[in-house]
C-alpha cells in the first residue's frame, strides 16, 4: 500500500496547477523511491517529467509498485478543497480503485478526506537519455516567465542563442521583433537573482512560445529555473524542488526555417 | 516556414 504524507498541500497543488493545462490524464507511478509522473501533451510536442522523492514526504511508505491513473482536472477539484498549509496524506491500496487524500489543518482539528476514482491509463513511457548539454542557463524563474510572456505578445516562437556573450532570446513577429540579452550575473545579497551560463559550445534553437509560457506556470515552485540546450535536441526546463525532487519539461525544437 | 518536431522522435519508447 501507499501512504505518503506531505508537510504542505501547497507543493502538490502547485505541481498539479503547473501541468494540468499540458496533460489531462496521467499515471502517478509510486514505488519505494517516491512518486513519479511522465506524460506527453496531446500534440506530442512537450513532455512533463515529475519526481517527488520519498524524502520529500514524511513518512513515506510504498511496498509495491502502484500506478495511480488520475485525471488532473479531478485532482485539481479535490486539491482546491485543501488549504495551502494543510498536511496532505495520499493513501492507496495495492490494487486500488481510488486514491484517498486526507487534509489536516495544523491549527484547527479539521480533518477532511476525499477519494478520487482511478482510471486505467495506457501511457507510453519514453526513455530520456542522459545528455551532456552544450549550454546550461540557470536564471530567476520569474525572469524567464517574463521573457516568455513578453515575447509571446509579438511572436509564436523564440530563438534562444547561447554564446560566450551570454544568452539572447529573440523573436520576429508581424508587428516587429524583440530581443532580450542576459549575461552571467552574481548577486551576493540575493542569490535567487543570479544568472549563470555554463557553455561548452554555442547553441541556437527555436521553440514555440505557447509551450514555454505554459511551463512557466511552475515558476511558483522554485526561485530559479534551469534551461539545458544542445543543438537539435529537446530543451529541458527544470524547476528543482527540495530533497532532489523536480519538475521537468522537455520541448521539441522547431525544425527548418 | 518552420515545422514543429515531435518529442517522441527524440526519446525512444522505454
PDB file of C-alpha atoms in Angstrom:
ATOM      1  CA  UNK A   1       0.000   0.000   0.000  1.00  0.00           C
ATOM      2  CA  UNK A   2       0.910   3.633  -0.416  1.00  0.00           C
ATOM      3  CA  UNK A   3       0.975   6.170   2.363  1.00  0.00           C
ATOM      4  CA  UNK A   4       2.700   9.470   1.659  1.00  0.00           C
ATOM      5  CA  UNK A   5       2.428  12.474   3.924  1.00  0.00           C
ATOM      6  CA  UNK A   6       3.346  15.933   2.699  1.00  0.00           C
ATOM      7  CA  UNK A   7       4.036  18.717   5.210  1.00  0.00           C
ATOM      8  CA  UNK A   8       2.217  21.202   2.997  1.00  0.00           C
ATOM      9  CA  UNK A   9      -0.538  20.544   0.486  1.00  0.00           C
ATOM     10  CA  UNK A  10       0.762  23.595  -1.359  1.00  0.00           C
ATOM     11  CA  UNK A  11       3.538  21.615  -3.058  1.00  0.00           C
ATOM     12  CA  UNK A  12       1.167  19.183  -4.771  1.00  0.00           C
ATOM     13  CA  UNK A  13      -1.292  21.982  -5.542  1.00  0.00           C
ATOM     14  CA  UNK A  14       1.422  23.950  -7.323  1.00  0.00           C
ATOM     15  CA  UNK A  15       2.775  20.944  -9.226  1.00  0.00           C
ATOM     16  CA  UNK A  16      -0.667  19.926 -10.477  1.00  0.00           C
ATOM     17  CA  UNK A  17      -1.523  23.534 -11.329  1.00  0.00           C
ATOM     18  CA  UNK A  18       1.664  23.789 -13.371  1.00  0.00           C
ATOM     19  CA  UNK A  19       0.968  20.730 -15.526  1.00  0.00           C
ATOM     20  CA  UNK A  20      -2.802  20.415 -15.746  1.00  0.00           C
ATOM     21  CA  UNK A  21      -3.123  22.520 -18.894  1.00  0.00           C
ATOM     22  CA  UNK A  22      -0.481  20.418 -20.627  1.00  0.00           C
ATOM     23  CA  UNK A  23      -1.585  16.917 -19.681  1.00  0.00           C
ATOM     24  CA  UNK A  24      -5.034  15.703 -18.645  1.00  0.00           C
ATOM     25  CA  UNK A  25      -4.899  12.048 -17.618  1.00  0.00           C
ATOM     26  CA  UNK A  26      -1.714  10.555 -16.251  1.00  0.00           C
ATOM     27  CA  UNK A  27      -0.267   7.821 -14.115  1.00  0.00           C
ATOM     28  CA  UNK A  28       1.382   8.676 -10.832  1.00  0.00           C
ATOM     29  CA  UNK A  29       3.897   5.854 -10.561  1.00  0.00           C
ATOM     30  CA  UNK A  30       4.582   5.087  -6.928  1.00  0.00           C
ATOM     31  CA  UNK A  31       7.403   2.922  -5.637  1.00  0.00           C
ATOM     32  CA  UNK A  32       9.798   2.959  -2.708  1.00  0.00           C
ATOM     33  CA  UNK A  33      11.832   5.802  -4.230  1.00  0.00           C
ATOM     34  CA  UNK A  34       8.868   8.159  -4.451  1.00  0.00           C
ATOM     35  CA  UNK A  35       6.109   9.303  -6.798  1.00  0.00           C
ATOM     36  CA  UNK A  36       6.931   9.884 -10.457  1.00  0.00           C
ATOM     37  CA  UNK A  37       4.917  11.080 -13.406  1.00  0.00           C
ATOM     38  CA  UNK A  38       5.772  11.191 -17.080  1.00  0.00           C
ATOM     39  CA  UNK A  39       3.368  12.368 -19.741  1.00  0.00           C
ATOM     40  CA  UNK A  40       3.368  13.912 -23.190  1.00  0.00           C
ATOM     41  CA  UNK A  41       0.950  16.645 -24.135  1.00  0.00           C
ATOM     42  CA  UNK A  42      -1.762  15.750 -26.675  1.00  0.00           C
ATOM     43  CA  UNK A  43       0.226  17.026 -29.638  1.00  0.00           C
ATOM     44  CA  UNK A  44       3.369  15.114 -28.556  1.00  0.00           C
ATOM     45  CA  UNK A  45       5.498  18.256 -28.655  1.00  0.00           C
ATOM     46  CA  UNK A  46       6.234  18.513 -24.942  1.00  0.00           C
ATOM     47  CA  UNK A  47       6.921  16.031 -22.170  1.00  0.00           C
ATOM     48  CA  UNK A  48       6.382  16.521 -18.458  1.00  0.00           C
ATOM     49  CA  UNK A  49       8.539  14.590 -16.015  1.00  0.00           C
ATOM     50  CA  UNK A  50       7.915  14.947 -12.306  1.00  0.00           C
ATOM     51  CA  UNK A  51       9.732  13.218  -9.483  1.00  0.00           C
ATOM     52  CA  UNK A  52       8.709  13.622  -5.873  1.00  0.00           C
ATOM     53  CA  UNK A  53      11.338  11.659  -3.965  1.00  0.00           C
ATOM     54  CA  UNK A  54      10.340   9.666  -0.908  1.00  0.00           C
ATOM     55  CA  UNK A  55      12.478  12.118   1.152  1.00  0.00           C
ATOM     56  CA  UNK A  56      10.010  14.885   0.239  1.00  0.00           C
ATOM     57  CA  UNK A  57       7.404  13.016   2.279  1.00  0.00           C
ATOM     58  CA  UNK A  58       7.418  12.196   5.949  1.00  0.00           C
ATOM     59  CA  UNK A  59       6.604   9.433   6.399  1.00  0.00           C
ATOM     60  CA  UNK A  60       6.632   7.681   3.020  1.00  0.00           C
ATOM     61  CA  UNK A  61       5.636   4.088   2.614  1.00  0.00           C
ATOM     62  CA  UNK A  62       5.107   2.186  -0.624  1.00  0.00           C
ATOM     63  CA  UNK A  63       5.744  -1.567  -0.561  1.00  0.00           C
ATOM     64  CA  UNK A  64       4.902  -2.346  -4.174  1.00  0.00           C
ATOM     65  CA  UNK A  65       4.837  -0.501  -7.480  1.00  0.00           C
ATOM     66  CA  UNK A  66       1.460   1.151  -7.818  1.00  0.00           C
ATOM     67  CA  UNK A  67       0.278   3.195 -10.800  1.00  0.00           C
ATOM     68  CA  UNK A  68      -2.402   5.687  -9.889  1.00  0.00           C
ATOM     69  CA  UNK A  69      -4.221   6.739 -13.076  1.00  0.00           C
ATOM     70  CA  UNK A  70      -5.614  10.148 -12.255  1.00  0.00           C
ATOM     71  CA  UNK A  71      -7.491  12.802 -14.208  1.00  0.00           C
ATOM     72  CA  UNK A  72      -5.728  16.051 -13.307  1.00  0.00           C
ATOM     73  CA  UNK A  73      -8.967  18.014 -13.602  1.00  0.00           C
ATOM     74  CA  UNK A  74     -10.474  15.817 -10.881  1.00  0.00           C
ATOM     75  CA  UNK A  75      -7.326  16.088  -8.778  1.00  0.00           C
ATOM     76  CA  UNK A  76      -7.433  19.886  -9.117  1.00  0.00           C
ATOM     77  CA  UNK A  77     -11.028  19.958  -7.877  1.00  0.00           C
ATOM     78  CA  UNK A  78     -10.095  17.958  -4.794  1.00  0.00           C
ATOM     79  CA  UNK A  79      -6.859  19.847  -4.121  1.00  0.00           C
ATOM     80  CA  UNK A  80      -8.856  23.089  -4.126  1.00  0.00           C
ATOM     81  CA  UNK A  81     -10.540  21.697  -1.005  1.00  0.00           C
ATOM     82  CA  UNK A  82      -7.179  21.791   0.802  1.00  0.00           C
ATOM     83  CA  UNK A  83      -5.691  24.861   2.451  1.00  0.00           C
ATOM     84  CA  UNK A  84      -2.144  25.588   1.304  1.00  0.00           C
ATOM     85  CA  UNK A  85      -0.765  24.932   4.782  1.00  0.00           C
ATOM     86  CA  UNK A  86      -2.706  21.710   5.353  1.00  0.00           C
ATOM     87  CA  UNK A  87      -0.828  18.477   5.896  1.00  0.00           C
ATOM     88  CA  UNK A  88      -1.718  16.222   2.971  1.00  0.00           C
ATOM     89  CA  UNK A  89      -1.654  12.433   3.092  1.00  0.00           C
ATOM     90  CA  UNK A  90      -2.070  10.310  -0.034  1.00  0.00           C
ATOM     91  CA  UNK A  91      -3.195   6.745   0.505  1.00  0.00           C
ATOM     92  CA  UNK A  92      -3.912   3.837  -1.811  1.00  0.00           C
ATOM     93  CA  UNK A  93      -4.267   0.078  -1.558  1.00  0.00           C
ATOM     94  CA  UNK A  94      -2.078  -2.251  -3.613  1.00  0.00           C
ATOM     95  CA  UNK A  95      -4.596  -2.714  -6.435  1.00  0.00           C
ATOM     96  CA  UNK A  96      -6.614   0.431  -5.894  1.00  0.00           C
ATOM     97  CA  UNK A  97      -9.865   1.693  -7.387  1.00  0.00           C
ATOM     98  CA  UNK A  98      -9.446   5.024  -5.643  1.00  0.00           C
ATOM     99  CA  UNK A  99      -6.772   7.247  -4.196  1.00  0.00           C
ATOM    100  CA  UNK A 100      -7.544   8.712  -0.812  1.00  0.00           C
ATOM    101  CA  UNK A 101      -6.472  12.234   0.126  1.00  0.00           C
ATOM    102  CA  UNK A 102      -6.581  13.473   3.712  1.00  0.00           C
ATOM    103  CA  UNK A 103      -6.105  17.146   4.531  1.00  0.00           C
ATOM    104  CA  UNK A 104      -5.307  18.067   8.126  1.00  0.00           C
ATOM    105  CA  UNK A 105      -5.116  21.556   9.451  1.00  0.00           C
ATOM    106  CA  UNK A 106      -2.275  22.011  11.908  1.00  0.00           C
ATOM    107  CA  UNK A 107      -4.082  24.935  13.533  1.00  0.00           C
ATOM    108  CA  UNK A 108      -7.548  23.524  13.919  1.00  0.00           C
ATOM    109  CA  UNK A 109      -8.747  19.987  14.436  1.00  0.00           C
ATOM    110  CA  UNK A 110     -10.319  19.877  10.994  1.00  0.00           C
ATOM    111  CA  UNK A 111      -9.650  16.719   9.013  1.00  0.00           C
ATOM    112  CA  UNK A 112     -11.133  16.363   5.540  1.00  0.00           C
ATOM    113  CA  UNK A 113     -10.980  13.284   3.424  1.00  0.00           C
ATOM    114  CA  UNK A 114     -11.599  12.724  -0.284  1.00  0.00           C
ATOM    115  CA  UNK A 115     -11.449   9.758  -2.637  1.00  0.00           C
ATOM    116  CA  UNK A 116     -10.769  10.138  -6.332  1.00  0.00           C
ATOM    117  CA  UNK A 117     -11.759   7.325  -8.686  1.00  0.00           C
ATOM    118  CA  UNK A 118      -8.788   5.995 -10.601  1.00  0.00           C
ATOM    119  CA  UNK A 119      -8.650   5.314 -14.312  1.00  0.00           C
ATOM    120  CA  UNK A 120      -6.771   2.761 -16.408  1.00  0.00           C
ATOM    121  CA  UNK A 121      -4.314   4.787 -18.410  1.00  0.00           C
ATOM    122  CA  UNK A 122      -2.297   3.082 -21.080  1.00  0.00           C
ATOM    123  CA  UNK A 123       0.539   5.519 -21.395  1.00  0.00           C
ATOM    124  CA  UNK A 124       3.646   5.037 -23.470  1.00  0.00           C
ATOM    125  CA  UNK A 125       6.715   5.640 -21.408  1.00  0.00           C
ATOM    126  CA  UNK A 126       9.658   7.312 -23.095  1.00  0.00           C
ATOM    127  CA  UNK A 127      13.277   6.734 -22.185  1.00  0.00           C
ATOM    128  CA  UNK A 128      15.017  10.058 -21.663  1.00  0.00           C
ATOM    129  CA  UNK A 129      18.743   9.669 -22.352  1.00  0.00           C
ATOM    130  CA  UNK A 130      21.339  11.219 -20.056  1.00  0.00           C
ATOM    131  CA  UNK A 131      22.502  14.248 -22.048  1.00  0.00           C
ATOM    132  CA  UNK A 132      25.599  16.408 -21.702  1.00  0.00           C
ATOM    133  CA  UNK A 133      24.082  19.703 -22.741  1.00  0.00           C
ATOM    134  CA  UNK A 134      26.100  22.271 -24.705  1.00  0.00           C
ATOM    135  CA  UNK A 135      24.617  25.130 -22.697  1.00  0.00           C
ATOM    136  CA  UNK A 136      23.038  25.291 -19.264  1.00  0.00           C
ATOM    137  CA  UNK A 137      21.435  28.532 -18.122  1.00  0.00           C
ATOM    138  CA  UNK A 138      20.318  28.967 -14.533  1.00  0.00           C
ATOM    139  CA  UNK A 139      18.245  32.095 -14.037  1.00  0.00           C
ATOM    140  CA  UNK A 140      15.422  33.531 -11.934  1.00  0.00           C
ATOM    141  CA  UNK A 141      12.207  31.698 -12.816  1.00  0.00           C
ATOM    142  CA  UNK A 142      10.262  34.971 -12.718  1.00  0.00           C
ATOM    143  CA  UNK A 143      12.657  36.483 -15.281  1.00  0.00           C
ATOM    144  CA  UNK A 144      12.215  33.531 -17.626  1.00  0.00           C
ATOM    145  CA  UNK A 145       8.447  33.788 -17.213  1.00  0.00           C
ATOM    146  CA  UNK A 146       8.547  37.483 -18.041  1.00  0.00           C
ATOM    147  CA  UNK A 147      10.666  36.927 -21.149  1.00  0.00           C
ATOM    148  CA  UNK A 148       8.327  34.221 -22.446  1.00  0.00           C
ATOM    149  CA  UNK A 149       5.244  36.283 -21.708  1.00  0.00           C
ATOM    150  CA  UNK A 150       6.669  39.460 -23.265  1.00  0.00           C
ATOM    151  CA  UNK A 151       7.867  37.775 -26.439  1.00  0.00           C
ATOM    152  CA  UNK A 152       4.664  35.744 -26.850  1.00  0.00           C
ATOM    153  CA  UNK A 153       2.854  39.053 -27.414  1.00  0.00           C
ATOM    154  CA  UNK A 154       4.905  39.505 -30.593  1.00  0.00           C
ATOM    155  CA  UNK A 155       5.508  36.064 -31.975  1.00  0.00           C
ATOM    156  CA  UNK A 156       4.669  32.383 -31.833  1.00  0.00           C
ATOM    157  CA  UNK A 157       8.263  31.314 -31.456  1.00  0.00           C
ATOM    158  CA  UNK A 158      11.503  32.365 -29.814  1.00  0.00           C
ATOM    159  CA  UNK A 159      15.046  31.594 -30.759  1.00  0.00           C
ATOM    160  CA  UNK A 160      17.395  31.011 -27.851  1.00  0.00           C
ATOM    161  CA  UNK A 161      21.006  31.704 -28.724  1.00  0.00           C
ATOM    162  CA  UNK A 162      23.703  30.985 -26.225  1.00  0.00           C
ATOM    163  CA  UNK A 163      27.287  32.095 -26.813  1.00  0.00           C
ATOM    164  CA  UNK A 164      30.260  33.467 -24.894  1.00  0.00           C
ATOM    165  CA  UNK A 165      28.443  36.817 -24.982  1.00  0.00           C
ATOM    166  CA  UNK A 166      25.562  35.431 -22.954  1.00  0.00           C
ATOM    167  CA  UNK A 167      22.092  34.265 -23.840  1.00  0.00           C
ATOM    168  CA  UNK A 168      19.792  36.006 -26.289  1.00  0.00           C
ATOM    169  CA  UNK A 169      16.055  35.430 -26.585  1.00  0.00           C
ATOM    170  CA  UNK A 170      14.923  36.641 -29.997  1.00  0.00           C
ATOM    171  CA  UNK A 171      11.580  36.793 -31.711  1.00  0.00           C
ATOM    172  CA  UNK A 172      10.200  38.049 -35.013  1.00  0.00           C
ATOM    173  CA  UNK A 173       6.538  38.779 -35.498  1.00  0.00           C
ATOM    174  CA  UNK A 174       4.088  40.611 -37.759  1.00  0.00           C
ATOM    175  CA  UNK A 175       4.328  43.871 -35.827  1.00  0.00           C
ATOM    176  CA  UNK A 176       8.096  43.750 -35.399  1.00  0.00           C
ATOM    177  CA  UNK A 177      10.751  41.969 -33.426  1.00  0.00           C
ATOM    178  CA  UNK A 178      12.100  41.744 -29.904  1.00  0.00           C
ATOM    179  CA  UNK A 179      15.199  40.529 -28.161  1.00  0.00           C
ATOM    180  CA  UNK A 180      16.393  40.157 -24.602  1.00  0.00           C
ATOM    181  CA  UNK A 181      20.034  39.657 -23.816  1.00  0.00           C
ATOM    182  CA  UNK A 182      21.216  38.278 -20.479  1.00  0.00           C
ATOM    183  CA  UNK A 183      24.760  37.897 -19.230  1.00  0.00           C
ATOM    184  CA  UNK A 184      26.095  35.952 -16.271  1.00  0.00           C
ATOM    185  CA  UNK A 185      25.332  37.870 -13.141  1.00  0.00           C
ATOM    186  CA  UNK A 186      26.069  37.260  -9.486  1.00  0.00           C
ATOM    187  CA  UNK A 187      24.132  38.992  -6.737  1.00  0.00           C
ATOM    188  CA  UNK A 188      25.720  38.181  -3.398  1.00  0.00           C
ATOM    189  CA  UNK A 189      22.814  39.551  -1.360  1.00  0.00           C
ATOM    190  CA  UNK A 190      20.095  37.986  -3.479  1.00  0.00           C
ATOM    191  CA  UNK A 191      21.452  34.763  -5.000  1.00  0.00           C
ATOM    192  CA  UNK A 192      17.969  33.979  -6.325  1.00  0.00           C
ATOM    193  CA  UNK A 193      18.622  36.736  -8.883  1.00  0.00           C
ATOM    194  CA  UNK A 194      21.800  35.098 -10.206  1.00  0.00           C
ATOM    195  CA  UNK A 195      22.158  34.245 -13.858  1.00  0.00           C
ATOM    196  CA  UNK A 196      24.657  31.507 -14.526  1.00  0.00           C
ATOM    197  CA  UNK A 197      25.619  30.429 -18.009  1.00  0.00           C
ATOM    198  CA  UNK A 198      27.608  27.254 -18.443  1.00  0.00           C
ATOM    199  CA  UNK A 199      28.641  26.843 -22.061  1.00  0.00           C
ATOM    200  CA  UNK A 200      30.689  24.199 -23.814  1.00  0.00           C
ATOM    201  CA  UNK A 201      29.683  25.201 -27.342  1.00  0.00           C
ATOM    202  CA  UNK A 202      27.432  27.851 -28.888  1.00  0.00           C
ATOM    203  CA  UNK A 203      23.792  26.844 -29.312  1.00  0.00           C
ATOM    204  CA  UNK A 204      20.911  28.276 -31.289  1.00  0.00           C
ATOM    205  CA  UNK A 205      17.456  26.718 -31.219  1.00  0.00           C
ATOM    206  CA  UNK A 206      13.901  27.857 -31.862  1.00  0.00           C
ATOM    207  CA  UNK A 207      10.926  26.916 -29.679  1.00  0.00           C
ATOM    208  CA  UNK A 208       7.207  27.500 -29.564  1.00  0.00           C
ATOM    209  CA  UNK A 209       6.407  30.208 -27.011  1.00  0.00           C
ATOM    210  CA  UNK A 210       2.973  28.754 -26.325  1.00  0.00           C
ATOM    211  CA  UNK A 211       4.592  25.777 -24.608  1.00  0.00           C
ATOM    212  CA  UNK A 212       7.230  27.824 -22.792  1.00  0.00           C
ATOM    213  CA  UNK A 213       4.552  30.135 -21.381  1.00  0.00           C
ATOM    214  CA  UNK A 214       2.769  27.008 -20.201  1.00  0.00           C
ATOM    215  CA  UNK A 215       5.905  25.614 -18.497  1.00  0.00           C
ATOM    216  CA  UNK A 216       6.323  28.928 -16.661  1.00  0.00           C
ATOM    217  CA  UNK A 217       3.194  28.149 -14.657  1.00  0.00           C
ATOM    218  CA  UNK A 218       5.679  26.220 -12.500  1.00  0.00           C
ATOM    219  CA  UNK A 219       7.535  29.433 -11.580  1.00  0.00           C
ATOM    220  CA  UNK A 220       5.985  29.474  -8.109  1.00  0.00           C
ATOM    221  CA  UNK A 221       7.705  26.178  -7.284  1.00  0.00           C
ATOM    222  CA  UNK A 222      11.252  27.476  -7.416  1.00  0.00           C
ATOM    223  CA  UNK A 223      13.064  30.835  -7.467  1.00  0.00           C
ATOM    224  CA  UNK A 224      15.373  29.603 -10.171  1.00  0.00           C
ATOM    225  CA  UNK A 225      14.875  27.667 -13.379  1.00  0.00           C
ATOM    226  CA  UNK A 226      17.462  25.730 -15.348  1.00  0.00           C
ATOM    227  CA  UNK A 227      17.406  25.693 -19.151  1.00  0.00           C
ATOM    228  CA  UNK A 228      19.512  22.997 -20.804  1.00  0.00           C
ATOM    229  CA  UNK A 229      20.167  23.210 -24.531  1.00  0.00           C
ATOM    230  CA  UNK A 230      22.052  21.305 -27.188  1.00  0.00           C
ATOM    231  CA  UNK A 231      21.640  21.778 -30.902  1.00  0.00           C
ATOM    232  CA  UNK A 232      18.903  19.606 -32.403  1.00  0.00           C
ATOM    233  CA  UNK A 233      17.699  18.056 -29.152  1.00  0.00           C
ATOM    234  CA  UNK A 234      14.723  18.970 -26.949  1.00  0.00           C
ATOM    235  CA  UNK A 235      15.086  21.823 -24.498  1.00  0.00           C
ATOM    236  CA  UNK A 236      14.994  20.843 -20.830  1.00  0.00           C
ATOM    237  CA  UNK A 237      13.336  23.314 -18.475  1.00  0.00           C
ATOM    238  CA  UNK A 238      13.863  22.242 -14.874  1.00  0.00           C
ATOM    239  CA  UNK A 239      12.340  23.502 -11.653  1.00  0.00           C
ATOM    240  CA  UNK A 240      14.274  21.962  -8.776  1.00  0.00           C
ATOM    241  CA  UNK A 241      12.333  21.161  -5.599  1.00  0.00           C
ATOM    242  CA  UNK A 242      13.690  20.264  -2.166  1.00  0.00           C
ATOM    243  CA  UNK A 243      15.104  16.799  -1.471  1.00  0.00           C
ATOM    244  CA  UNK A 244      16.215  16.318  -5.115  1.00  0.00           C
ATOM    245  CA  UNK A 245      12.618  16.267  -6.263  1.00  0.00           C
ATOM    246  CA  UNK A 246      11.945  18.073  -9.509  1.00  0.00           C
ATOM    247  CA  UNK A 247       9.502  19.145 -12.178  1.00  0.00           C
ATOM    248  CA  UNK A 248      10.985  18.968 -15.677  1.00  0.00           C
ATOM    249  CA  UNK A 249       9.589  19.901 -19.038  1.00  0.00           C
ATOM    250  CA  UNK A 250      11.049  18.851 -22.365  1.00  0.00           C
ATOM    251  CA  UNK A 251      10.185  20.703 -25.556  1.00  0.00           C
ATOM    252  CA  UNK A 252      10.962  19.576 -29.096  1.00  0.00           C
ATOM    253  CA  UNK A 253      12.662  22.311 -31.126  1.00  0.00           C
ATOM    254  CA  UNK A 254      11.238  23.803 -34.291  1.00  0.00           C
ATOM    255  CA  UNK A 255      12.798  22.397 -37.415  1.00  0.00           C
ATOM    256  CA  UNK A 256      13.980  24.170 -40.600  1.00  0.00           C
ATOM    257  CA  UNK A 257      13.331  27.804 -41.463  1.00  0.00           C
TER     258      UNK A 257
ATOM    259  CA  UNK B   1       8.027  28.282 -42.548  1.00  0.00           C
ATOM    260  CA  UNK B   2       9.159  26.306 -39.539  1.00  0.00           C
ATOM    261  CA  UNK B   3       7.896  22.877 -38.615  1.00  0.00           C
ATOM    262  CA  UNK B   4       7.353  21.622 -35.125  1.00  0.00           C
ATOM    263  CA  UNK B   5       9.232  18.471 -34.183  1.00  0.00           C
ATOM    264  CA  UNK B   6       7.658  15.761 -32.053  1.00  0.00           C
ATOM    265  CA  UNK B   7       9.147  14.888 -28.677  1.00  0.00           C
ATOM    266  CA  UNK B   8       8.571  11.183 -29.323  1.00  0.00           C
ATOM    267  CA  UNK B   9      11.006  11.294 -32.252  1.00  0.00           C
ATOM    268  CA  UNK B  10      13.799  12.278 -29.841  1.00  0.00           C
ATOM    269  CA  UNK B  11      13.041   9.975 -26.942  1.00  0.00           C
ATOM    270  CA  UNK B  12      12.609   6.268 -27.584  1.00  0.00           C
ATOM    271  CA  UNK B  13       9.863   4.203 -26.065  1.00  0.00           C
ATOM    272  CA  UNK B  14      11.132   2.675 -22.846  1.00  0.00           C
TER     273      UNK B  14
END
